[in-house]
Amino acid sequence: MQGTLALDARRQIGEHRTNHIFGEQTMPKTFIKSALAALALATATVVVQAQEVTLTVHHFLSPKASPQAAFMEPWAQKVEKESGGKIKIEFYPAMSLGGKPPELYSQVRDGAADIVWTLPGYTPGVFPRSEVFELPSVHRGSAADTAKAIYANWDAIKEDFKDVHPLAVYTHAGNALHMADGCVSSPEELKGKKLRVPSRTGGWVIEALGAEGVGMPLPAFPQALSKKAVDGGMLPFEIVPPYKVHELTTCSVQGENGRRWGTAVFLFAMNKDKYNSLSNELKAVIDANSGPSLAAQAGAIWDGLEKPAAQAINSKSKVLSLDAGKTQAMLDAMASVEERWIKEATENGRDGAALVAAAKKAFVGQ
C-alpha cells in the first residue's frame, strides 16, 4: 500500500514536470507541496515497516507444555511490548516447521528457524563443556541455582555456543526415575531394566546403575511406555502431567530432600545472522531479555512447577523420596559418571577436572 502511494506520488510529480518542460501547463506550488508530503509520508512509513521483524520460534513440545506456555510466551509478550511492536514472535511447536527434535540446533545455526528451544543433549558432542552441569555429582536439584552456576562459569563454557546467539542456557530441576511397574530404591533393583534417557550423560547414569539407557526425545516416551518398549525413564516432575506419563507409570523415585539423579541442559538460542541483522534498537530489546537474568527466571519457573506436578503424579501414581542412606547408595553408584566425563574431556584436550571443580564451586558459593 505505502509502496504504491510513493510510486503514484513520484509518477504524478514526474508527469507535471514533463508537461511543464514542454510548456503545456505550469505546475502549481500547492500541488508540489501536497505531492511531496505524500511521498515523505509513504517513505517514512516504509522505513518504519523495514524496522519491523517477525521471529519464528521452533521447538518439539506441545504448545500447552510449560516451556512454551510458562516460559516462552511470556518472554515473547515482553519482547513485543518493549520493542513497541517492531518485533513479532510466531511459535511453531511440535516440530511444525519440519524435521526431528535432534535437528533443532542445526536449524537455528543454519537459519531454518530464527529461534529454537531445545536440549543440547540431543546433539551429543556439540556441547562438551556445558554438559558438565548435567552430571549427578555437580547438579544440586535446583534449576535456579544451576542457572546461576552456569553463568558464573560462562567464560569456561561459552565456546559451546559460538555458532548461535544464546538467549538463555539453564536446566530443569533434575531427573527423577519414573517406573512403569513398582518402585525402586537401590541400584540392584534397576539391573536389567530399560530406561528412557534424555542425553548421553543420562545414559551414563543409567548404565552406572546397572540398567540399559534408551535415548529418545520426550514426545516418544509415552508411546514407548504404552508399548512396554521401556520399563521407565528419566524426567523432571514438571513435564510428567502434560504428557500423562503418570498415567503410564506407578512410581516416581527421587532422593532425600528432592535430590535428583542429574539433569538436562536447555538451550534457548537465536540464529546469529538474524540477530546481527536487527537494528541497534531491537538488539537492545533482545539483549535486555536474555542472558543470566532470563536463565534465572527460567530456572525459577521450572522449580515452581515441580510441586504441583508432584501433586498431580501422586493423584495417579506415587512419588517416593528415598532416605539418606539409600540416596547416598544411588549417588555412590553414579560416581563413575564424573570420572568417565573427566577422562573423556581430558582425552579431547579439555581440562575436565577443572570444569567439574569450577561447576561444583559455583554451587557452594551460592
mmCIF file of C-alpha atoms in Angstrom:
data_model
loop_
_atom_site.group_PDB
_atom_site.id
_atom_site.type_symbol
_atom_site.label_atom_id
_atom_site.label_comp_id
_atom_site.label_asym_id
_atom_site.label_seq_id
_atom_site.Cartn_x
_atom_site.Cartn_y
_atom_site.Cartn_z
ATOM 1 C CA MET A 1 0.000 0.000 0.000
ATOM 2 C CA GLN A 2 2.659 2.515 1.072
ATOM 3 C CA GLY A 3 4.895 1.499 -1.833
ATOM 4 C CA THR A 4 2.001 2.192 -4.227
ATOM 5 C CA LEU A 5 1.409 5.619 -2.688
ATOM 6 C CA ALA A 6 5.058 6.527 -3.048
ATOM 7 C CA LEU A 7 5.130 5.323 -6.672
ATOM 8 C CA ASP A 8 1.964 7.285 -7.506
ATOM 9 C CA ALA A 9 3.373 10.435 -5.909
ATOM 10 C CA ARG A 10 6.614 10.151 -7.878
ATOM 11 C CA ARG A 11 4.687 9.452 -11.072
ATOM 12 C CA GLN A 12 2.441 12.489 -10.629
ATOM 13 C CA ILE A 13 5.384 14.798 -9.942
ATOM 14 C CA GLY A 14 7.159 13.413 -12.984
ATOM 15 C CA GLU A 15 4.114 13.934 -15.206
ATOM 16 C CA HIS A 16 3.717 17.544 -14.114
ATOM 17 C CA ARG A 17 7.418 18.200 -14.613
ATOM 18 C CA THR A 18 7.229 16.766 -18.140
ATOM 19 C CA ASN A 19 4.212 18.877 -19.007
ATOM 20 C CA HIS A 20 5.890 21.957 -17.576
ATOM 21 C CA ILE A 21 9.047 21.389 -19.632
ATOM 22 C CA PHE A 22 7.066 21.198 -22.855
ATOM 23 C CA GLY A 23 5.080 24.274 -21.923
ATOM 24 C CA GLU A 24 1.724 22.549 -21.702
ATOM 25 C CA GLN A 25 0.966 23.817 -18.177
ATOM 26 C CA THR A 26 2.517 25.320 -15.074
ATOM 27 C CA MET A 27 2.847 23.050 -12.040
ATOM 28 C CA PRO A 28 1.059 24.690 -9.069
ATOM 29 C CA LYS A 29 3.122 25.091 -5.907
ATOM 30 C CA THR A 30 0.273 23.702 -3.823
ATOM 31 C CA PHE A 31 0.347 20.519 -5.846
ATOM 32 C CA ILE A 32 4.108 20.172 -5.385
ATOM 33 C CA LYS A 33 3.763 20.555 -1.628
ATOM 34 C CA SER A 34 0.947 18.020 -1.349
ATOM 35 C CA ALA A 35 2.683 15.512 -3.590
ATOM 36 C CA LEU A 36 5.977 15.838 -1.749
ATOM 37 C CA ALA A 37 4.148 15.488 1.562
ATOM 38 C CA ALA A 38 2.525 12.280 0.343
ATOM 39 C CA LEU A 39 5.881 10.996 -0.839
ATOM 40 C CA ALA A 40 7.523 11.795 2.502
ATOM 41 C CA LEU A 41 4.717 10.109 4.418
ATOM 42 C CA ALA A 42 4.867 6.996 2.281
ATOM 43 C CA THR A 43 8.655 6.841 2.531
ATOM 44 C CA ALA A 44 8.570 7.274 6.308
ATOM 45 C CA THR A 45 6.009 4.505 6.594
ATOM 46 C CA VAL A 46 8.202 2.198 4.513
ATOM 47 C CA VAL A 47 11.182 2.970 6.786
ATOM 48 C CA VAL A 48 9.122 2.116 9.886
ATOM 49 C CA GLN A 49 7.954 -1.088 8.241
ATOM 50 C CA ALA A 50 11.525 -2.022 7.428
ATOM 51 C CA GLN A 51 12.355 -1.884 11.123
ATOM 52 C CA GLU A 52 9.688 -4.462 11.965
ATOM 53 C CA VAL A 53 10.721 -8.100 12.145
ATOM 54 C CA THR A 54 8.939 -11.385 12.706
ATOM 55 C CA LEU A 55 10.906 -14.055 14.563
ATOM 56 C CA THR A 56 9.965 -17.721 14.351
ATOM 57 C CA VAL A 57 10.353 -19.931 17.427
ATOM 58 C CA HIS A 58 10.575 -23.672 16.776
ATOM 59 C CA HIS A 59 10.524 -26.438 19.403
ATOM 60 C CA PHE A 60 9.476 -30.067 19.830
ATOM 61 C CA LEU A 61 6.886 -29.901 22.612
ATOM 62 C CA SER A 62 3.164 -29.225 22.734
ATOM 63 C CA PRO A 63 2.121 -25.550 22.853
ATOM 64 C CA LYS A 64 0.419 -26.355 26.165
ATOM 65 C CA ALA A 65 3.604 -27.718 27.745
ATOM 66 C CA SER A 66 5.374 -25.480 30.244
ATOM 67 C CA PRO A 67 8.338 -24.454 28.044
ATOM 68 C CA GLN A 68 6.038 -22.541 25.696
ATOM 69 C CA ALA A 69 3.097 -21.701 27.981
ATOM 70 C CA ALA A 70 5.014 -20.700 31.117
ATOM 71 C CA PHE A 71 8.319 -19.500 29.696
ATOM 72 C CA MET A 72 8.480 -18.619 26.014
ATOM 73 C CA GLU A 73 5.071 -16.985 25.614
ATOM 74 C CA PRO A 74 5.578 -14.508 28.497
ATOM 75 C CA TRP A 75 9.067 -13.827 27.129
ATOM 76 C CA ALA A 76 7.656 -13.144 23.656
ATOM 77 C CA GLN A 77 4.979 -10.824 25.006
ATOM 78 C CA LYS A 78 7.599 -8.833 26.902
ATOM 79 C CA VAL A 79 9.863 -8.558 23.849
ATOM 80 C CA GLU A 80 6.982 -7.451 21.640
ATOM 81 C CA LYS A 81 5.878 -4.832 24.155
ATOM 82 C CA GLU A 82 9.355 -3.430 24.810
ATOM 83 C CA SER A 83 10.052 -3.220 21.071
ATOM 84 C CA GLY A 84 6.940 -1.111 20.573
ATOM 85 C CA GLY A 85 5.509 -3.783 18.308
ATOM 86 C CA LYS A 86 8.530 -3.769 15.984
ATOM 87 C CA ILE A 87 9.323 -7.364 16.909
ATOM 88 C CA LYS A 88 6.679 -10.036 16.381
ATOM 89 C CA ILE A 89 7.094 -13.587 17.669
ATOM 90 C CA GLU A 90 5.486 -16.592 15.981
ATOM 91 C CA PHE A 91 5.533 -20.028 17.604
ATOM 92 C CA TYR A 92 5.893 -23.311 15.753
ATOM 93 C CA PRO A 93 5.553 -26.073 18.375
ATOM 94 C CA ALA A 94 5.703 -29.838 17.947
ATOM 95 C CA MET A 95 8.266 -29.603 15.106
ATOM 96 C CA SER A 96 5.676 -27.927 12.882
ATOM 97 C CA LEU A 97 8.417 -26.352 10.731
ATOM 98 C CA GLY A 98 9.616 -29.848 9.913
ATOM 99 C CA GLY A 99 12.468 -32.090 10.936
ATOM 100 C CA LYS A 100 13.072 -34.061 14.114
ATOM 101 C CA PRO A 101 13.964 -32.788 17.616
ATOM 102 C CA PRO A 102 17.698 -33.558 17.272
ATOM 103 C CA GLU A 103 17.761 -31.246 14.218
ATOM 104 C CA LEU A 104 16.657 -28.136 16.107
ATOM 105 C CA TYR A 105 20.187 -26.980 16.863
ATOM 106 C CA SER A 106 21.270 -27.212 13.219
ATOM 107 C CA GLN A 107 18.065 -25.425 12.191
ATOM 108 C CA VAL A 108 18.836 -22.366 14.308
ATOM 109 C CA ARG A 109 22.528 -22.488 13.455
ATOM 110 C CA ASP A 110 21.792 -22.579 9.721
ATOM 111 C CA GLY A 111 18.842 -20.151 9.764
ATOM 112 C CA ALA A 112 15.963 -22.531 9.039
ATOM 113 C CA ALA A 113 14.444 -21.167 12.270
ATOM 114 C CA ASP A 114 15.142 -17.809 13.875
ATOM 115 C CA ILE A 115 14.917 -19.115 17.445
ATOM 116 C CA VAL A 116 14.734 -22.611 18.921
ATOM 117 C CA TRP A 117 14.238 -24.133 22.342
ATOM 118 C CA THR A 118 15.988 -27.480 22.622
ATOM 119 C CA LEU A 119 18.250 -29.770 24.629
ATOM 120 C CA PRO A 120 21.952 -29.690 23.768
ATOM 121 C CA GLY A 121 21.947 -33.340 24.826
ATOM 122 C CA TYR A 122 20.028 -34.170 21.656
ATOM 123 C CA THR A 123 23.194 -33.410 19.669
ATOM 124 C CA PRO A 124 25.932 -35.311 21.567
ATOM 125 C CA GLY A 125 29.464 -33.967 21.267
ATOM 126 C CA VAL A 126 28.463 -30.453 20.169
ATOM 127 C CA PHE A 127 28.311 -29.029 23.711
ATOM 128 C CA PRO A 128 31.153 -30.787 25.568
ATOM 129 C CA ARG A 129 31.750 -28.051 28.171
ATOM 130 C CA SER A 130 28.263 -27.053 29.326
ATOM 131 C CA GLU A 131 27.437 -30.750 29.644
ATOM 132 C CA VAL A 132 29.281 -30.695 32.988
ATOM 133 C CA PHE A 133 26.157 -29.261 34.637
ATOM 134 C CA GLU A 134 24.204 -32.418 33.819
ATOM 135 C CA LEU A 135 26.374 -34.647 35.999
ATOM 136 C CA PRO A 136 24.656 -36.015 39.143
ATOM 137 C CA SER A 137 27.736 -35.132 41.212
ATOM 138 C CA VAL A 138 27.503 -31.486 40.077
ATOM 139 C CA HIS A 139 23.781 -30.799 39.929
ATOM 140 C CA ARG A 140 22.135 -29.959 43.244
ATOM 141 C CA GLY A 141 18.453 -30.231 42.360
ATOM 142 C CA SER A 142 17.563 -26.563 41.877
ATOM 143 C CA ALA A 143 17.142 -25.159 38.388
ATOM 144 C CA ALA A 144 17.544 -21.589 39.643
ATOM 145 C CA ASP A 145 20.825 -22.395 41.398
ATOM 146 C CA THR A 146 22.100 -24.249 38.343
ATOM 147 C CA ALA A 147 21.309 -21.294 36.086
ATOM 148 C CA LYS A 148 23.423 -19.063 38.334
ATOM 149 C CA ALA A 149 26.232 -21.620 38.325
ATOM 150 C CA ILE A 150 26.165 -21.843 34.528
ATOM 151 C CA TYR A 151 26.653 -18.101 34.105
ATOM 152 C CA ALA A 152 29.246 -17.960 36.877
ATOM 153 C CA ASN A 153 31.220 -20.340 34.627
ATOM 154 C CA TRP A 154 30.214 -18.733 31.340
ATOM 155 C CA ASP A 155 33.739 -17.925 30.156
ATOM 156 C CA ALA A 156 34.680 -21.585 30.526
ATOM 157 C CA ILE A 157 31.720 -22.931 28.527
ATOM 158 C CA LYS A 158 30.789 -20.181 26.038
ATOM 159 C CA GLU A 159 32.797 -21.829 23.244
ATOM 160 C CA ASP A 160 29.981 -24.403 23.030
ATOM 161 C CA PHE A 161 27.621 -21.701 21.751
ATOM 162 C CA LYS A 162 29.861 -19.811 19.317
ATOM 163 C CA ASP A 163 27.785 -20.742 16.259
ATOM 164 C CA VAL A 164 24.495 -19.360 17.626
ATOM 165 C CA HIS A 165 23.353 -16.365 19.670
ATOM 166 C CA PRO A 166 22.359 -17.869 23.051
ATOM 167 C CA LEU A 167 19.384 -16.253 24.742
ATOM 168 C CA ALA A 168 19.405 -18.484 27.825
ATOM 169 C CA VAL A 169 21.183 -21.642 28.949
ATOM 170 C CA TYR A 170 19.722 -23.330 32.014
ATOM 171 C CA THR A 171 18.460 -26.688 33.334
ATOM 172 C CA HIS A 172 15.318 -28.209 34.759
ATOM 173 C CA ALA A 173 15.041 -29.185 38.427
ATOM 174 C CA GLY A 174 16.577 -32.602 37.815
ATOM 175 C CA ASN A 175 15.737 -36.107 36.673
ATOM 176 C CA ALA A 176 13.646 -38.473 38.746
ATOM 177 C CA LEU A 177 13.189 -42.125 37.799
ATOM 178 C CA HIS A 178 9.658 -42.880 36.608
ATOM 179 C CA MET A 179 8.967 -46.602 36.684
ATOM 180 C CA ALA A 180 6.202 -48.461 34.876
ATOM 181 C CA ASP A 181 5.972 -51.330 37.361
ATOM 182 C CA GLY A 182 6.656 -50.668 41.022
ATOM 183 C CA CYS A 183 9.182 -48.526 42.882
ATOM 184 C CA VAL A 184 12.935 -48.997 43.016
ATOM 185 C CA SER A 185 15.178 -47.933 45.881
ATOM 186 C CA SER A 186 18.589 -49.363 45.043
ATOM 187 C CA PRO A 187 20.858 -49.926 42.046
ATOM 188 C CA GLU A 188 20.291 -53.660 42.387
ATOM 189 C CA GLU A 189 16.597 -53.225 41.635
ATOM 190 C CA LEU A 190 17.406 -51.436 38.377
ATOM 191 C CA LYS A 191 19.603 -54.126 36.884
ATOM 192 C CA GLY A 192 18.344 -55.314 33.510
ATOM 193 C CA LYS A 193 15.758 -52.520 33.186
ATOM 194 C CA LYS A 194 15.416 -50.442 30.018
ATOM 195 C CA LEU A 195 15.015 -46.752 30.795
ATOM 196 C CA ARG A 196 14.470 -43.743 28.563
ATOM 197 C CA VAL A 197 17.281 -41.157 28.826
ATOM 198 C CA PRO A 198 17.348 -37.556 27.520
ATOM 199 C CA SER A 199 21.087 -37.305 26.855
ATOM 200 C CA ARG A 200 24.306 -39.249 26.830
ATOM 201 C CA THR A 201 25.103 -38.240 30.429
ATOM 202 C CA GLY A 202 21.690 -39.584 31.379
ATOM 203 C CA GLY A 203 22.639 -42.771 29.586
ATOM 204 C CA TRP A 204 25.855 -42.965 31.595
ATOM 205 C CA VAL A 205 23.879 -42.569 34.830
ATOM 206 C CA ILE A 206 21.561 -45.416 33.899
ATOM 207 C CA GLU A 207 24.499 -47.626 32.885
ATOM 208 C CA ALA A 208 26.205 -46.908 36.208
ATOM 209 C CA LEU A 209 23.042 -48.115 37.957
ATOM 210 C CA GLY A 210 23.164 -51.379 36.029
ATOM 211 C CA ALA A 211 20.287 -50.638 33.635
ATOM 212 C CA GLU A 212 20.168 -50.002 29.891
ATOM 213 C CA GLY A 213 19.675 -46.456 28.644
ATOM 214 C CA VAL A 214 17.414 -45.896 25.640
ATOM 215 C CA GLY A 215 17.859 -42.465 24.077
ATOM 216 C CA MET A 216 14.700 -40.823 22.780
ATOM 217 C CA PRO A 217 13.105 -37.355 22.643
ATOM 218 C CA LEU A 218 10.361 -36.764 25.191
ATOM 219 C CA PRO A 219 7.370 -36.944 22.778
ATOM 220 C CA ALA A 220 8.248 -40.585 22.008
ATOM 221 C CA PHE A 221 8.379 -41.633 25.666
ATOM 222 C CA PRO A 222 4.638 -42.139 26.417
ATOM 223 C CA GLN A 223 4.221 -44.383 23.400
ATOM 224 C CA ALA A 224 7.313 -46.382 24.373
ATOM 225 C CA LEU A 225 5.795 -46.872 27.831
ATOM 226 C CA SER A 226 2.419 -47.920 26.470
ATOM 227 C CA LYS A 227 4.071 -50.453 24.164
ATOM 228 C CA LYS A 228 6.267 -51.693 27.043
ATOM 229 C CA ALA A 229 9.359 -50.929 24.973
ATOM 230 C CA VAL A 230 10.892 -49.397 28.110
ATOM 231 C CA ASP A 231 10.462 -50.022 31.827
ATOM 232 C CA GLY A 232 10.559 -46.354 32.725
ATOM 233 C CA GLY A 233 12.662 -43.286 32.188
ATOM 234 C CA MET A 234 14.299 -40.113 33.434
ATOM 235 C CA LEU A 235 12.294 -36.891 33.614
ATOM 236 C CA PRO A 236 11.745 -33.943 35.936
ATOM 237 C CA PHE A 237 8.313 -33.839 37.555
ATOM 238 C CA GLU A 238 7.045 -30.751 35.712
ATOM 239 C CA ILE A 239 6.792 -32.354 32.287
ATOM 240 C CA VAL A 240 5.077 -35.548 33.502
ATOM 241 C CA PRO A 241 1.435 -34.280 33.688
ATOM 242 C CA PRO A 242 1.332 -32.606 30.228
ATOM 243 C CA TYR A 243 2.394 -35.900 28.644
ATOM 244 C CA LYS A 244 0.356 -38.054 31.054
ATOM 245 C CA VAL A 245 3.397 -40.106 31.940
ATOM 246 C CA HIS A 246 1.989 -40.583 35.464
ATOM 247 C CA GLU A 247 -0.927 -42.483 33.929
ATOM 248 C CA LEU A 248 1.531 -44.966 32.410
ATOM 249 C CA THR A 249 3.822 -45.365 35.430
ATOM 250 C CA THR A 250 3.349 -46.482 39.035
ATOM 251 C CA CYS A 251 6.204 -44.754 40.875
ATOM 252 C CA SER A 252 8.476 -41.716 40.564
ATOM 253 C CA VAL A 253 11.698 -42.001 42.549
ATOM 254 C CA GLN A 254 13.860 -39.143 43.831
ATOM 255 C CA GLY A 255 16.429 -38.846 46.603
ATOM 256 C CA GLU A 256 16.320 -37.317 50.055
ATOM 257 C CA ASN A 257 15.101 -33.688 50.139
ATOM 258 C CA GLY A 258 14.244 -33.839 46.470
ATOM 259 C CA ARG A 259 17.758 -34.787 45.330
ATOM 260 C CA ARG A 260 17.712 -35.823 41.681
ATOM 261 C CA TRP A 261 19.842 -38.055 39.507
ATOM 262 C CA GLY A 262 21.468 -35.427 37.302
ATOM 263 C CA THR A 263 19.675 -33.023 34.994
ATOM 264 C CA ALA A 264 19.439 -31.842 31.395
ATOM 265 C CA VAL A 265 20.684 -28.534 29.996
ATOM 266 C CA PHE A 266 18.256 -26.462 27.939
ATOM 267 C CA LEU A 267 19.222 -24.054 25.164
ATOM 268 C CA PHE A 268 17.097 -21.109 24.053
ATOM 269 C CA ALA A 269 19.017 -19.670 21.116
ATOM 270 C CA MET A 270 18.742 -17.329 18.140
ATOM 271 C CA ASN A 271 20.363 -17.515 14.719
ATOM 272 C CA LYS A 272 23.476 -15.303 14.728
ATOM 273 C CA ASP A 273 22.823 -13.713 11.343
ATOM 274 C CA LYS A 274 19.236 -12.916 12.298
ATOM 275 C CA TYR A 275 20.372 -11.258 15.496
ATOM 276 C CA ASN A 276 23.082 -9.290 13.687
ATOM 277 C CA SER A 277 20.541 -8.094 11.084
ATOM 278 C CA LEU A 278 18.498 -6.299 13.742
ATOM 279 C CA SER A 279 18.796 -2.578 14.311
ATOM 280 C CA ASN A 280 20.697 -1.497 17.422
ATOM 281 C CA GLU A 281 17.360 -0.560 18.974
ATOM 282 C CA LEU A 282 15.937 -4.053 18.522
ATOM 283 C CA LYS A 283 19.181 -5.758 19.530
ATOM 284 C CA ALA A 284 18.955 -3.846 22.795
ATOM 285 C CA VAL A 285 15.473 -5.265 23.397
ATOM 286 C CA ILE A 286 16.703 -8.815 22.799
ATOM 287 C CA ASP A 287 19.771 -8.217 24.986
ATOM 288 C CA ALA A 288 17.627 -6.901 27.824
ATOM 289 C CA ASN A 289 15.613 -10.117 27.694
ATOM 290 C CA SER A 290 18.396 -12.677 27.518
ATOM 291 C CA GLY A 291 21.445 -13.911 29.381
ATOM 292 C CA PRO A 292 21.795 -14.554 33.142
ATOM 293 C CA SER A 293 18.571 -12.797 34.134
ATOM 294 C CA LEU A 294 16.455 -14.765 31.658
ATOM 295 C CA ALA A 295 18.142 -18.035 32.657
ATOM 296 C CA ALA A 296 17.454 -17.293 36.327
ATOM 297 C CA GLN A 297 13.816 -16.554 35.504
ATOM 298 C CA ALA A 298 13.563 -19.819 33.580
ATOM 299 C CA GLY A 299 15.117 -21.760 36.446
ATOM 300 C CA ALA A 300 12.668 -20.247 38.919
ATOM 301 C CA ILE A 301 9.758 -21.139 36.633
ATOM 302 C CA TRP A 302 10.907 -24.764 36.332
ATOM 303 C CA ASP A 303 11.446 -25.045 40.090
ATOM 304 C CA GLY A 304 7.988 -23.605 40.735
ATOM 305 C CA LEU A 305 6.340 -26.202 38.521
ATOM 306 C CA GLU A 306 7.756 -29.174 40.431
ATOM 307 C CA LYS A 307 5.453 -29.124 43.483
ATOM 308 C CA PRO A 308 2.114 -29.007 41.619
ATOM 309 C CA ALA A 309 3.441 -31.623 39.221
ATOM 310 C CA ALA A 310 4.344 -33.897 42.154
ATOM 311 C CA GLN A 311 0.799 -33.480 43.451
ATOM 312 C CA ALA A 312 -0.560 -34.466 40.047
ATOM 313 C CA ILE A 313 1.723 -37.511 39.972
ATOM 314 C CA ASN A 314 0.503 -38.598 43.418
ATOM 315 C CA SER A 315 -3.081 -38.430 42.202
ATOM 316 C CA LYS A 316 -2.427 -41.209 39.688
ATOM 317 C CA SER A 317 0.857 -42.795 40.710
ATOM 318 C CA LYS A 318 3.282 -42.367 43.639
ATOM 319 C CA VAL A 319 6.259 -40.165 44.464
ATOM 320 C CA LEU A 320 8.898 -41.972 46.515
ATOM 321 C CA SER A 321 11.646 -39.954 48.263
ATOM 322 C CA LEU A 322 14.490 -42.220 49.380
ATOM 323 C CA ASP A 323 16.041 -41.865 52.826
ATOM 324 C CA ALA A 324 19.580 -40.559 53.327
ATOM 325 C CA GLY A 325 21.250 -43.970 53.199
ATOM 326 C CA LYS A 326 19.539 -45.134 50.038
ATOM 327 C CA THR A 327 20.082 -41.753 48.382
ATOM 328 C CA GLN A 328 23.810 -41.985 49.068
ATOM 329 C CA ALA A 329 23.920 -45.552 47.764
ATOM 330 C CA MET A 330 22.432 -44.374 44.475
ATOM 331 C CA LEU A 331 24.863 -41.446 44.255
ATOM 332 C CA ASP A 332 27.811 -43.700 45.069
ATOM 333 C CA ALA A 333 26.834 -45.960 42.186
ATOM 334 C CA MET A 334 26.786 -42.915 39.910
ATOM 335 C CA ALA A 335 30.250 -41.695 40.966
ATOM 336 C CA SER A 336 31.829 -43.334 37.924
ATOM 337 C CA VAL A 337 29.902 -40.937 35.665
ATOM 338 C CA GLU A 338 32.038 -37.988 36.781
ATOM 339 C CA GLU A 339 35.231 -39.999 36.365
ATOM 340 C CA ARG A 340 34.176 -41.067 32.876
ATOM 341 C CA TRP A 341 33.322 -37.493 31.897
ATOM 342 C CA ILE A 342 36.632 -36.075 33.137
ATOM 343 C CA LYS A 343 38.614 -38.802 31.374
ATOM 344 C CA GLU A 344 36.886 -38.161 28.045
ATOM 345 C CA ALA A 345 37.261 -34.379 28.343
ATOM 346 C CA THR A 346 40.957 -34.724 29.109
ATOM 347 C CA GLU A 347 41.490 -37.041 26.139
ATOM 348 C CA ASN A 348 39.881 -34.370 23.941
ATOM 349 C CA GLY A 349 42.164 -31.605 25.134
ATOM 350 C CA ARG A 350 39.930 -30.040 27.773
ATOM 351 C CA ASP A 351 40.651 -29.806 31.476
ATOM 352 C CA GLY A 352 37.684 -31.852 32.623
ATOM 353 C CA ALA A 353 38.728 -31.872 36.261
ATOM 354 C CA ALA A 354 38.906 -28.067 36.298
ATOM 355 C CA LEU A 355 35.481 -27.770 34.677
ATOM 356 C CA VAL A 356 33.935 -30.091 37.246
ATOM 357 C CA ALA A 357 35.667 -28.348 40.156
ATOM 358 C CA ALA A 358 34.571 -24.891 38.954
ATOM 359 C CA ALA A 359 30.979 -26.048 38.433
ATOM 360 C CA LYS A 360 30.816 -27.539 41.937
ATOM 361 C CA LYS A 361 32.383 -24.416 43.457
ATOM 362 C CA ALA A 362 29.720 -22.238 41.821
ATOM 363 C CA PHE A 363 27.032 -24.153 43.726
ATOM 364 C CA VAL A 364 28.898 -23.983 47.030
ATOM 365 C CA GLY A 365 29.366 -20.241 46.629
ATOM 366 C CA GLN A 366 25.646 -19.534 46.318
#
